[in-house]
CSV table of C-alpha atoms in Angstrom, one decimal:
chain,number,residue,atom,x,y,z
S,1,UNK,CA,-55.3,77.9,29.3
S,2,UNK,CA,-53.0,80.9,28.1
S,3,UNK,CA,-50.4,79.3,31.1
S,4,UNK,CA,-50.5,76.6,29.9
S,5,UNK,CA,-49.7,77.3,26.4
S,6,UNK,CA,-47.0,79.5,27.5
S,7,UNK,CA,-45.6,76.0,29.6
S,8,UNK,CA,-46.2,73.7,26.7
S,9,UNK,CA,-43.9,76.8,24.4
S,10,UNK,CA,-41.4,76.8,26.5
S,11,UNK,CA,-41.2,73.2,26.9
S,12,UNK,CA,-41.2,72.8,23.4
S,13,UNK,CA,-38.5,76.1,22.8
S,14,UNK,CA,-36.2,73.4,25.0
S,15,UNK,CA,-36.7,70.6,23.1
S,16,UNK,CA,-36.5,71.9,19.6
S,17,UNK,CA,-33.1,73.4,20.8
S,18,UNK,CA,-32.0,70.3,21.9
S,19,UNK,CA,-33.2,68.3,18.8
S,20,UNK,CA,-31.0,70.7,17.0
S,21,UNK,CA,-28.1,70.3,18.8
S,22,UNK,CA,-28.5,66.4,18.0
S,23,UNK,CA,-30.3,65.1,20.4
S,24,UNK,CA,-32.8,62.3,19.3
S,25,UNK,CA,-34.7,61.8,22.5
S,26,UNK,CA,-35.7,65.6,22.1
S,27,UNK,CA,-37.1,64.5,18.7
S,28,UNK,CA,-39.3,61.6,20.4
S,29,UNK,CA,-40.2,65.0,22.8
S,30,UNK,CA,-41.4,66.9,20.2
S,31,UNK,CA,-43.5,64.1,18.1
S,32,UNK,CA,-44.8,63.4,21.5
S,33,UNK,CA,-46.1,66.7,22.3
S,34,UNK,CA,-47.1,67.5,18.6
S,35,UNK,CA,-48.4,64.1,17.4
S,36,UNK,CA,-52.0,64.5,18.3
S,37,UNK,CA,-52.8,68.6,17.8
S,38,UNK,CA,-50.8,68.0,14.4
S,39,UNK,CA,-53.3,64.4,13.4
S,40,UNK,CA,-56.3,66.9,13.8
S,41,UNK,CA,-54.7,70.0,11.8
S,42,UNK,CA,-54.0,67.9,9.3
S,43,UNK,CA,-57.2,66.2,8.8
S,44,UNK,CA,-59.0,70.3,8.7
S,45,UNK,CA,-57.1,69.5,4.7
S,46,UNK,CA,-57.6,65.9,3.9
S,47,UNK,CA,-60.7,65.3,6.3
S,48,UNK,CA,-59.4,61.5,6.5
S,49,UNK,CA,-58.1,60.5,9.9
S,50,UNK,CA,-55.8,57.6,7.2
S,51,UNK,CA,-54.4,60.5,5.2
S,52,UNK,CA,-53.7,62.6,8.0
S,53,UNK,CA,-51.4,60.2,10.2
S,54,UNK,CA,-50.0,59.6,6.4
S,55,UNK,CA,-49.4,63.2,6.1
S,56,UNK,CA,-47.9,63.4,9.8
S,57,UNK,CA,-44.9,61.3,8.6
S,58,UNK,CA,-44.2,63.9,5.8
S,59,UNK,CA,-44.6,66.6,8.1
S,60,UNK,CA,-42.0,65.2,10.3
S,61,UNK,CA,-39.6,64.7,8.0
S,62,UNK,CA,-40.0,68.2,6.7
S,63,UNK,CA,-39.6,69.3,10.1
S,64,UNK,CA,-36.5,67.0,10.7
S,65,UNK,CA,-35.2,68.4,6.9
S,66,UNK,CA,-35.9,72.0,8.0
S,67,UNK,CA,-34.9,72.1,11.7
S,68,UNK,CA,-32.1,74.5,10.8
S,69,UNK,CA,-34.7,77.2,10.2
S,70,UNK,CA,-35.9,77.3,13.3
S,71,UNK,CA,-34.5,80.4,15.0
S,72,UNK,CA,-35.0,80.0,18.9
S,73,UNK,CA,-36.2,81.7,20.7
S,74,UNK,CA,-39.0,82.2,18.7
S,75,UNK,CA,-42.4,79.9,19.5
S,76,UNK,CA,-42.5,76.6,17.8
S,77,UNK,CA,-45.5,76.5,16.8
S,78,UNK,CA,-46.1,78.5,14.4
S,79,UNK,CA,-42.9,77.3,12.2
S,80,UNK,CA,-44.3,73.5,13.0
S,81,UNK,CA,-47.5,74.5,12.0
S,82,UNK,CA,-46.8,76.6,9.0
S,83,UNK,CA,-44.9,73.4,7.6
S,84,UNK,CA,-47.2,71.2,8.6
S,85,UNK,CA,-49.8,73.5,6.6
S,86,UNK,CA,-47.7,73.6,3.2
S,87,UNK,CA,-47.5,69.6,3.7
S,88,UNK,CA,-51.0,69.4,3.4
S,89,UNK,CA,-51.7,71.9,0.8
S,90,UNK,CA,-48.9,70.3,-1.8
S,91,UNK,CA,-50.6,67.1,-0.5
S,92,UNK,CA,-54.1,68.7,-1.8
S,93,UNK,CA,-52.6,69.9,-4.8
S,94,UNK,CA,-51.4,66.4,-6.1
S,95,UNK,CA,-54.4,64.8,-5.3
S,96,UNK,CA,-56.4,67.7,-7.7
S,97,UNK,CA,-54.2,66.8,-10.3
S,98,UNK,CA,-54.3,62.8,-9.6
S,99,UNK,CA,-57.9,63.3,-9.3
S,100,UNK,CA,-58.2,61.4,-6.3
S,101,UNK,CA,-61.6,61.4,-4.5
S,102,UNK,CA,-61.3,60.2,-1.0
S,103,UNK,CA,-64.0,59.5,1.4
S,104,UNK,CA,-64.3,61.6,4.5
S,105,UNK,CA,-64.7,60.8,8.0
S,106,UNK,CA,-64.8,62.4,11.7
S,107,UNK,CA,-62.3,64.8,12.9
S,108,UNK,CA,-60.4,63.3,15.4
S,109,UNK,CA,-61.2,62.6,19.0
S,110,UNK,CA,-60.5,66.5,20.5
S,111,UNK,CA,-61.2,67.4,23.7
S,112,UNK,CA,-63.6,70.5,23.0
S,113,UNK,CA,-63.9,73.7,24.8
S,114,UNK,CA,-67.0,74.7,26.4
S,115,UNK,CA,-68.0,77.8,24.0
S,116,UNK,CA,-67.9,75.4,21.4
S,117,UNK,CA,-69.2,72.3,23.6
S,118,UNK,CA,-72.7,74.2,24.7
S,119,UNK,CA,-73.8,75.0,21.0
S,120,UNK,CA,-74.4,71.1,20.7
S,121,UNK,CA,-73.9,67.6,21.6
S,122,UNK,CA,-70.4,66.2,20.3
S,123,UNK,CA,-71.4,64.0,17.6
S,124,UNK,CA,-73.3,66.6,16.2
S,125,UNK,CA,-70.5,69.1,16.1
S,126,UNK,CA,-67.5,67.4,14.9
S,127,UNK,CA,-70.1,66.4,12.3
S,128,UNK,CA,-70.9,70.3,11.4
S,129,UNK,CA,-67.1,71.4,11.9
S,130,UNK,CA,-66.6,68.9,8.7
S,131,UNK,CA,-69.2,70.4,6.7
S,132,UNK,CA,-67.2,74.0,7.0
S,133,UNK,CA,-65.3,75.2,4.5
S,134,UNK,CA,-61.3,74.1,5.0
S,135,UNK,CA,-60.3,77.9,5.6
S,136,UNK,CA,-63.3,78.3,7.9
S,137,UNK,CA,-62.7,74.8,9.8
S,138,UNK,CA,-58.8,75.5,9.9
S,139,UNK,CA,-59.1,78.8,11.9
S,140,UNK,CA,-61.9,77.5,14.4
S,141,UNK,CA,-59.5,74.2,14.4
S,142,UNK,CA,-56.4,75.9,15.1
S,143,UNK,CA,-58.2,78.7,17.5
S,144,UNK,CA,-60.8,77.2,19.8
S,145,UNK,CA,-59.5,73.5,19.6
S,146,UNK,CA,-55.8,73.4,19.6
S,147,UNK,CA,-55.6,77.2,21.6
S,148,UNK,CA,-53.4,78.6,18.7
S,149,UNK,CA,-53.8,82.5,19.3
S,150,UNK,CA,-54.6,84.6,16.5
S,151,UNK,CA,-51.2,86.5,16.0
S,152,UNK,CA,-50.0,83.0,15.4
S,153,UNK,CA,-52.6,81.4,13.2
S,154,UNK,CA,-51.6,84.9,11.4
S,155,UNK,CA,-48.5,83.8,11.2
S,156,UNK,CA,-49.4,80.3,10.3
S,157,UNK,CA,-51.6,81.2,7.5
S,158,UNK,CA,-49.5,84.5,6.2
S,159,UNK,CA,-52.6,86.8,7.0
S,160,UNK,CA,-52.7,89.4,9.3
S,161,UNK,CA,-53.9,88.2,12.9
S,162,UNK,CA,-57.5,90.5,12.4
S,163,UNK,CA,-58.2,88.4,9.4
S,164,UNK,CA,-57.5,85.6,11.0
S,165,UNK,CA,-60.2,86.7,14.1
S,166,UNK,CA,-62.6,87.6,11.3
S,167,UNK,CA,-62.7,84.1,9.7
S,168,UNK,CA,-63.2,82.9,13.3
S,169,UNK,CA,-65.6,84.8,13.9
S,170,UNK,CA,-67.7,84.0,10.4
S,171,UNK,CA,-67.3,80.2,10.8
S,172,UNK,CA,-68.2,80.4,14.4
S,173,UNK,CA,-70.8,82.2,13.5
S,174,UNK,CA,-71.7,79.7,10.4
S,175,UNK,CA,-71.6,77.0,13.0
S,176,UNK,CA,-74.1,78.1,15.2
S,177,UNK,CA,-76.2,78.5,12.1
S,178,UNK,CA,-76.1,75.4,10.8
S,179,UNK,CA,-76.5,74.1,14.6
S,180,UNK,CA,-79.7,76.5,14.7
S,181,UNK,CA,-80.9,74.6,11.2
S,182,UNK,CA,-80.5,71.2,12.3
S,183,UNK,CA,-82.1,72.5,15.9
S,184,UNK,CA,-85.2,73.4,13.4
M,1,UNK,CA,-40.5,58.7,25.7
M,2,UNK,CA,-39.0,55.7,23.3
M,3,UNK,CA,-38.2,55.5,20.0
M,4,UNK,CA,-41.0,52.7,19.2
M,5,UNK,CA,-43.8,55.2,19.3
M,6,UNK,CA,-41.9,56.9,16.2
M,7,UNK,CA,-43.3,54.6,12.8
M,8,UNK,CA,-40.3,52.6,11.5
M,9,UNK,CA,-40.2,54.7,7.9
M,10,UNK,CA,-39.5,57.9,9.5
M,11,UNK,CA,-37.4,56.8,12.6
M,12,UNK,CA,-35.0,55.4,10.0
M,13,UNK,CA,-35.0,58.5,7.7
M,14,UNK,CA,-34.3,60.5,10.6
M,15,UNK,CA,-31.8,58.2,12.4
M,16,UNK,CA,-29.9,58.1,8.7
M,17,UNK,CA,-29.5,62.0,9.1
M,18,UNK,CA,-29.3,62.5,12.5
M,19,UNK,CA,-26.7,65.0,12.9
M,20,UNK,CA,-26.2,68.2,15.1
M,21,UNK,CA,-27.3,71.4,13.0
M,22,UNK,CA,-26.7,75.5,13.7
M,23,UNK,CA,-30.3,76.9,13.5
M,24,UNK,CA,-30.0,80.2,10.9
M,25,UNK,CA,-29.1,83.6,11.4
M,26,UNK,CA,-31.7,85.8,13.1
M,27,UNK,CA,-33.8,87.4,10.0
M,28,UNK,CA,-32.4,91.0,10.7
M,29,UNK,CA,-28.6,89.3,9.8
M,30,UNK,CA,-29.6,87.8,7.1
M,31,UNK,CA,-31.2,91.0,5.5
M,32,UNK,CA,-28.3,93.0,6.5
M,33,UNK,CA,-25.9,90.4,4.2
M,34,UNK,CA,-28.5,90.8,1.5
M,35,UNK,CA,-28.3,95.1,2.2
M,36,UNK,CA,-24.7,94.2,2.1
M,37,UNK,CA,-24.2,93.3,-0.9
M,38,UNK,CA,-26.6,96.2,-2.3
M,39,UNK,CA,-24.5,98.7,-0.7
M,40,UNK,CA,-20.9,97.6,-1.9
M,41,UNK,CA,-22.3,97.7,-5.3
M,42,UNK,CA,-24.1,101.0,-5.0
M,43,UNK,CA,-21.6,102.9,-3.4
M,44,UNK,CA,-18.9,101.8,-6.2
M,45,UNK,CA,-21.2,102.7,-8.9
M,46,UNK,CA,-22.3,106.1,-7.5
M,47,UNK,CA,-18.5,107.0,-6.4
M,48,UNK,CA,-17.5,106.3,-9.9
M,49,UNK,CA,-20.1,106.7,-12.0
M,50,UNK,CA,-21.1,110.5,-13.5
M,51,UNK,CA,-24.5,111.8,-12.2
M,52,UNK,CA,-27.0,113.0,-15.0
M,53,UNK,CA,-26.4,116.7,-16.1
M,54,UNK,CA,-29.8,118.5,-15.2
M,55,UNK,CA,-29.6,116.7,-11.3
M,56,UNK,CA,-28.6,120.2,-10.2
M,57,UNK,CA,-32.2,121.8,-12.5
M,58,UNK,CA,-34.1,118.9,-10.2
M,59,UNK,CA,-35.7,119.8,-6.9
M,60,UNK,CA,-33.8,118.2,-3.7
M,61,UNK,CA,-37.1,115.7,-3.3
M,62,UNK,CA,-36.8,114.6,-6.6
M,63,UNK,CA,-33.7,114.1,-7.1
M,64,UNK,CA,-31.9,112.7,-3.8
M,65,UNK,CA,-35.4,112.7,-1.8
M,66,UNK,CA,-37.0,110.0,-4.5
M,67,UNK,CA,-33.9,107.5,-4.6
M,68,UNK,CA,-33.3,107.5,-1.3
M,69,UNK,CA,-37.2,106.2,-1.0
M,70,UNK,CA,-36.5,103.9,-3.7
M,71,UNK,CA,-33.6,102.9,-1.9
M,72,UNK,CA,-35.9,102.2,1.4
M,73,UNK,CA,-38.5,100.3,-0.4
M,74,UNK,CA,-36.2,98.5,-2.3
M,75,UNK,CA,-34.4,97.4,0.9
M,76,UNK,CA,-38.1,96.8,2.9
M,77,UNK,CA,-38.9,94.1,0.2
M,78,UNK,CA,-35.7,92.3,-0.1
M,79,UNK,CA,-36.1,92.0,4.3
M,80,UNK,CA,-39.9,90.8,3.0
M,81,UNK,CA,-38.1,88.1,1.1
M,82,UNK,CA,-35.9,87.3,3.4
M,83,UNK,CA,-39.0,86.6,5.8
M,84,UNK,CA,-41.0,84.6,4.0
M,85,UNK,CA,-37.9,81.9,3.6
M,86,UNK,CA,-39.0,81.0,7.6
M,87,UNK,CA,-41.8,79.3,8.1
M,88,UNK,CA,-44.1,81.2,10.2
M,89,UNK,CA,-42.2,84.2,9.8
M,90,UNK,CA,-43.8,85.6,6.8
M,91,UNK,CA,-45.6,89.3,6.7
M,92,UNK,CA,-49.0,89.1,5.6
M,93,UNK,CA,-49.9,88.6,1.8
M,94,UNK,CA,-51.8,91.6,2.3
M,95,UNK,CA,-48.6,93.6,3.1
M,96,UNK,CA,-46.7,92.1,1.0
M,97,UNK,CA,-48.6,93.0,-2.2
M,98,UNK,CA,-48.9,96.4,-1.2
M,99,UNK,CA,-45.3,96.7,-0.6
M,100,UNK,CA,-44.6,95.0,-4.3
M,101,UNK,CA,-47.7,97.7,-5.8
M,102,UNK,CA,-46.1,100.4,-4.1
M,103,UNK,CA,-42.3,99.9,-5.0
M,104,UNK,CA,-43.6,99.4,-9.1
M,105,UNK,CA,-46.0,102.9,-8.0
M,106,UNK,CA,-43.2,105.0,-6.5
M,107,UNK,CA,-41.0,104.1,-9.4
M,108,UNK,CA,-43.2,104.6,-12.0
M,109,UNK,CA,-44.7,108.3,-10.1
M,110,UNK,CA,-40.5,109.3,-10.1
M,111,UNK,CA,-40.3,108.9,-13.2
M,112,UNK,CA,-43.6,110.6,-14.2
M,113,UNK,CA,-42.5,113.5,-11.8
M,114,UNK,CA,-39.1,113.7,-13.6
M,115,UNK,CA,-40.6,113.4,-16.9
M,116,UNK,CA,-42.4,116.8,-16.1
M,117,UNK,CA,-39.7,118.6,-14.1
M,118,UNK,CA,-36.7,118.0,-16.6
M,119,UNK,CA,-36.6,119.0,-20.3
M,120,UNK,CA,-36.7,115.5,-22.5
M,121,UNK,CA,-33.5,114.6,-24.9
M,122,UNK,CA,-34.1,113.6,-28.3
M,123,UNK,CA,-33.8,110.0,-28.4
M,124,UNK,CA,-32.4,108.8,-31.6
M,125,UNK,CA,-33.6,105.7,-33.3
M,126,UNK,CA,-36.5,105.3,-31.2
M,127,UNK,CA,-34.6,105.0,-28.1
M,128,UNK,CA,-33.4,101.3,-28.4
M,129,UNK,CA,-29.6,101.5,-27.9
M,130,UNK,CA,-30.1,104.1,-24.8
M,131,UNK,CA,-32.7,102.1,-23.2
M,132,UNK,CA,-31.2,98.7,-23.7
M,133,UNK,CA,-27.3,100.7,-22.1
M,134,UNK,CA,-30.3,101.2,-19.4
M,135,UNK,CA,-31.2,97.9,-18.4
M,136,UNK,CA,-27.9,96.7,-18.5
M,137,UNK,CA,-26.5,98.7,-16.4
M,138,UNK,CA,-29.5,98.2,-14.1
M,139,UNK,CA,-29.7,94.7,-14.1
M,140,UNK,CA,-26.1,94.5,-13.2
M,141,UNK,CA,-26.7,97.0,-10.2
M,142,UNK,CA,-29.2,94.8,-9.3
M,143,UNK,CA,-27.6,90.9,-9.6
M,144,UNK,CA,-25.8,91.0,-6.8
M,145,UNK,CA,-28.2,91.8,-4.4
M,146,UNK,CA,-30.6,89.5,-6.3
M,147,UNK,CA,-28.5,86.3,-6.5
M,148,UNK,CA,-27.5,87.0,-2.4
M,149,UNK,CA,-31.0,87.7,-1.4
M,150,UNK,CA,-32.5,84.7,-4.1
M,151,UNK,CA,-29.3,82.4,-1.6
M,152,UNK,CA,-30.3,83.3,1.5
M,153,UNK,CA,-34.1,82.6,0.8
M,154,UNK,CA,-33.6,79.1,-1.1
M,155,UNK,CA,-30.6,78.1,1.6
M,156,UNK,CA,-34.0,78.3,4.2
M,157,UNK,CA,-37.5,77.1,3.7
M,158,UNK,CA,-39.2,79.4,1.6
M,159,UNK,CA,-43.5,78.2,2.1
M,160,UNK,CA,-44.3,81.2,-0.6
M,161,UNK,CA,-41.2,80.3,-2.6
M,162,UNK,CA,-42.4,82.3,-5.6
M,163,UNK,CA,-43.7,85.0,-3.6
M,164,UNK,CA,-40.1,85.6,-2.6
M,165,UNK,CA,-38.5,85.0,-6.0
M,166,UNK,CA,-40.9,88.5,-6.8
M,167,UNK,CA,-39.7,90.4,-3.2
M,168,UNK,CA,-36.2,90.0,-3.6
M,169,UNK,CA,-36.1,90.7,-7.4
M,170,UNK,CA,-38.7,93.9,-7.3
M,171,UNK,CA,-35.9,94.8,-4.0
M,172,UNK,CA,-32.9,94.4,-6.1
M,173,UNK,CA,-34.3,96.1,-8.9
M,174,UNK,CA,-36.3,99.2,-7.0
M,175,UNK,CA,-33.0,99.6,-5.2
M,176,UNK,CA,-31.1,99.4,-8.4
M,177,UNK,CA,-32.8,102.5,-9.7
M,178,UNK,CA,-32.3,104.3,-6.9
M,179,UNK,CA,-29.2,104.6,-8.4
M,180,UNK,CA,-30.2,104.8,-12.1
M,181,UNK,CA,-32.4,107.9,-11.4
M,182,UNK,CA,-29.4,109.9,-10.5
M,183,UNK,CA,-27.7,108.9,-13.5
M,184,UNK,CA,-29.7,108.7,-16.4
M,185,UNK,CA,-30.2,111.2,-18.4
M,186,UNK,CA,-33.0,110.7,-20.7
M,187,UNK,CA,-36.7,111.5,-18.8
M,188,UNK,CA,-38.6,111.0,-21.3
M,189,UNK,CA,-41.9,109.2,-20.2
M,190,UNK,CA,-41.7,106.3,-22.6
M,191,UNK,CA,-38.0,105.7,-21.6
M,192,UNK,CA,-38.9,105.5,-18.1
M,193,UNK,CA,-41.9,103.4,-18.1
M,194,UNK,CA,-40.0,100.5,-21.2
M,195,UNK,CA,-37.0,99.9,-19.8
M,196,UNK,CA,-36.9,101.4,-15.9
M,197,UNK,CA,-39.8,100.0,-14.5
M,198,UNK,CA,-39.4,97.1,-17.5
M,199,UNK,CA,-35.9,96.6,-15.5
M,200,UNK,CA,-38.3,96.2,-12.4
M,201,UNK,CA,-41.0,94.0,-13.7
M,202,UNK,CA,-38.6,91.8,-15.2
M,203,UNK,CA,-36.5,91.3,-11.8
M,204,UNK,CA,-39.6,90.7,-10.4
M,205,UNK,CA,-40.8,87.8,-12.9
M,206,UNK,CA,-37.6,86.1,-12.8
M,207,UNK,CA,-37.4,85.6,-8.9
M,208,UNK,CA,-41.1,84.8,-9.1
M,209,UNK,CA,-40.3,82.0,-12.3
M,210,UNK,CA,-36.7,81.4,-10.2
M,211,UNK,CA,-38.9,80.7,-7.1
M,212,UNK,CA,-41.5,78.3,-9.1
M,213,UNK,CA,-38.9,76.2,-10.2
M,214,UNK,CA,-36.9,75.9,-6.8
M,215,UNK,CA,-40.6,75.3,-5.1
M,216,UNK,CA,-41.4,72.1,-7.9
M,217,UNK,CA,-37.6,70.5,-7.3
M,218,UNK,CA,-37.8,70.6,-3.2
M,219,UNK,CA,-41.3,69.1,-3.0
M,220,UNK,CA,-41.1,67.2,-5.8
M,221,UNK,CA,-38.6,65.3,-3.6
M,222,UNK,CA,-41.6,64.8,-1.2
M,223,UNK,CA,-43.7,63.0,-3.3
C-alpha cells in the first residue's frame, strides 16, 4: 500500500507540474485521480454525498485559483487536501450562520481495509463511521481509508503528526465500542 | 481522460483562466525577502542611531545576548507566517502558539531583567511623550518587515489567514525591539510592559484584524 502511495505521489507531482505549466489534460489527470478520495473527505464535513460533489466543484476551482502555491516537489496531497479541508469548513461556517439543517446519508462507496473490515459487516460500519464526531471520522477517513499518513494528515489539519495518531487511535478505539454495543 | 467527465460550471471557469503559472518561491526564499527587509532597516537604524548610555553598566547577556534572541524569535515567527500562507505547509497550532507566548514572554522577562539590572530615569509627566517617541520609533522599525511579510503571505493562500496576520506582526515587532532594547533608555518596569510589549501586542492584533479581513474578502468571493 505505502508503494503505492508513493506511485500515485509521484504520478500526481508530474501532473500538477504540468497543470501548472498550462496543460489542461494534466488538469482532467488530477480531477481524475482526486475526484473520488476528495467526494468521501468531503462528505467526513457535510455528511451529504449531494453537498459533497457540490463542494468538489469549489474545491477545484480553489485548487485551479491556487495552483501557483504549490511548490513541487513537495507531495500533493497534502496542499490538495488542506484546501479541500478549508472548502468545507467555510462551507460549514455559512451554513451555521444560514442555519441550514441538511439530512445526512452514507459515506460513500469506499473500498475498506481489512483492520477496519473485520470489526463489522459494511453496512454497519459506514453507518457507525457517521455517527463519529467530524474530527474523529476525518482522521480515521483520511488514515485507514484514503492511506493518508499521519505526518500528512498533520500537515493537513495543522496539528502535529502524534496528535493526529492519537485521535486515530481514540476514534478507532470509539468505533470498536460502539461496534461492541450494537454486538450487545 | 476527456474533458466531459469535468461538470460544465467548472470546465468553463477553468478553461476562462487557463493560463501557464510559475509555482512560488521555495518557503526558505520567501522568508529570507521578509528577513531582508528586517535587516536593511535594522542595520540603518543601529549604524546611525545612538545606543542607550548604561549599555556598557549591562551584562553582555542582557544587553547584546537578549536582542540577539529577540532578534531570532522575531525572525522564527515571521518564517511561521510565511508557512502557514501554503496550504499544508503550516507548523502545528501547538507550535505556533508557543512560539507567539514565548516571543511576548522573552520580551516582557528582558525587560523585567533590565528593569532590575539598570537604575530607572525619572520619567516626567507620567511617561507619555517618552513612551509614545517609543512606539513610534518601534512601529516604524517594524513596518517594513510587516507590510513585506503581511505581502508575501496574502500574495499565497493563507488557510489560517489571521493566524498569520499575528506571526508576522508579533515577528516584526519582537524583532523590532531587538533593536529598541539597545537604545532606549528608560527601564523602568511600567515603560517597558505599556508601550514595548504594547508595541508587540499591537503588531500582533493588527496582522491578526489585517488577516480577518483579507480571509472574509477571498472567500467571500467563493460564496
Amino acid at each position: 500500500m505505502a508503494a503505492d502511495h508513493r506511485d500515485g505521489e509521484h504520478e500526481l507531482i508530474a501532473l500538477m507540474v504540468a497543470y501548472q505549466k498550462g496543460d489542461m489534460e494534466a488538469f482532467t489527470g488530477l480531477y481524475d485521480a482526486l475526484e473520488r478520495p476528495l467526494i468521501r473527505y468531503l462528505w467526513t464535513f457535510v455528511r451529504n454525498q449531494t453537498v459533497a460533489e457540490d463542494l468538489l466543484q469549489d474545491t477545484f476551482l480553489q485548487l485551479h485559483r491556487a495552483r501557483r502555491t504549490y511548490t513541487p516537489p513537495r507531495p500533493v496531497r497534502p496542499w490538495v487536501y488542506a484546501i479541500t479541508r478549508h472548502v468545507a469548513l467555510m462551507h460549514l461556517r455559512s451554513q451555521r450562520r444560514r442555519k441550514e439543517v441538511l439530512p445526512e446519508d452514507g459515506l460513500p462507496d469506499i473500498p475498506v481495509p481489512p483492520e477496519i473490515e473485520r470489526l463489522a459487516d459494511r453496512a454497519t460500519l459506514m453507518r457507525l463511521l457517521g455517527g463519529l464526531p467530524r474530527e474523529a471520522s476525518e482522521v480515521l477517513i483520511l488514515h485507514h481509508l484514503l492511506g493518508v499518513s499521519f505526518e500528512e494528515i498533520g500537515e493537513i489539519m495543522g496539528v502535529a503528526p502524534g496528535t493526529a495518531k492519537v485521535r486515530a487511535h481514540r476514534a478507532l478505539k470509539k468505533l470498536r465500542e460502539s461496534v461492541g454495543g450494537e454486538g450487545a | 481522460m476527456s474533458l466531459d467527465r469535468i461538470p460544465d460550471g467548472l470546465r468553463q471557469a477553468i478553461e476562462l483562466d487557463h493560463r501557464a503559472v510559475r509555482p512560488l518561491h521555495p518557503i526558505w526564499l520567501r522568508v529570507m525577502i521578509a528577513v531582508s527587509a528586517l535587516a536593511v532597516v535594522l542595520s540603518f537604524v543601529l549604524a546611525n542611531a545612538s545606543l542607550r548610555a548604561d549599555l556598557d553598566e549591562l551584562p553582555m547577556w542582557l544587553s547584546w545576548g537578549c536582542s540577539a534572541l529577540q532578534l531570532a524569535l522575531g525572525v522564527i515567527l515571521l518564517g511561521l507566517a510565511v508557512r502557514e500562507s501554503v496550504p499544508g505547509a503550516a507548523a502545528p497550532l501547538g507550535a505556533v502558539r508557543l512560539a507567539a507566548l514565548l516571543a511576548v514572554g522573552v520580551q516582557l522577562l528582558v525587560g523585567v531583567a533590565t528593569a532590575v539590572m539598570s537604575p530607572a530615569i525619572a520619567l516626567s509627566g507620567g511617561g507619555l511623550g517618552p513612551g509614545v517617541g517609543c512606539l513610534k520609533h518601534e512601529s516604524l522599525l517594524a513596518l517594513p518587515a510587516f507590510v513585506v511579510t503581511l505581502g508575501l503571505v496574502f500574495r499565497a493562500l493563507p488557510l489560517r489567514a489571521p493566524t498569520a496576520g499575528l506571526l508576522g506582526g508579533g515577528g516584526a515587532a519582537v524583532a523590532a525591539d531587538a533593536a529598541i532594547h539597545l537604545m532606549c533608555p528608560m527601564s523602568n518596569l511600567p515603560h517597558v510592559i505599556v508601550w514595548h510589549t504594547g508595541a508587540v501586542l499591537l503588531f500582533m492584533v493588527a496582522g491578526w484584524t489585517a488577516g480577518a479581513a483579507w480571509e472574509r474578502l477571498r472567500w467571500s468571493r467563493l460564496s
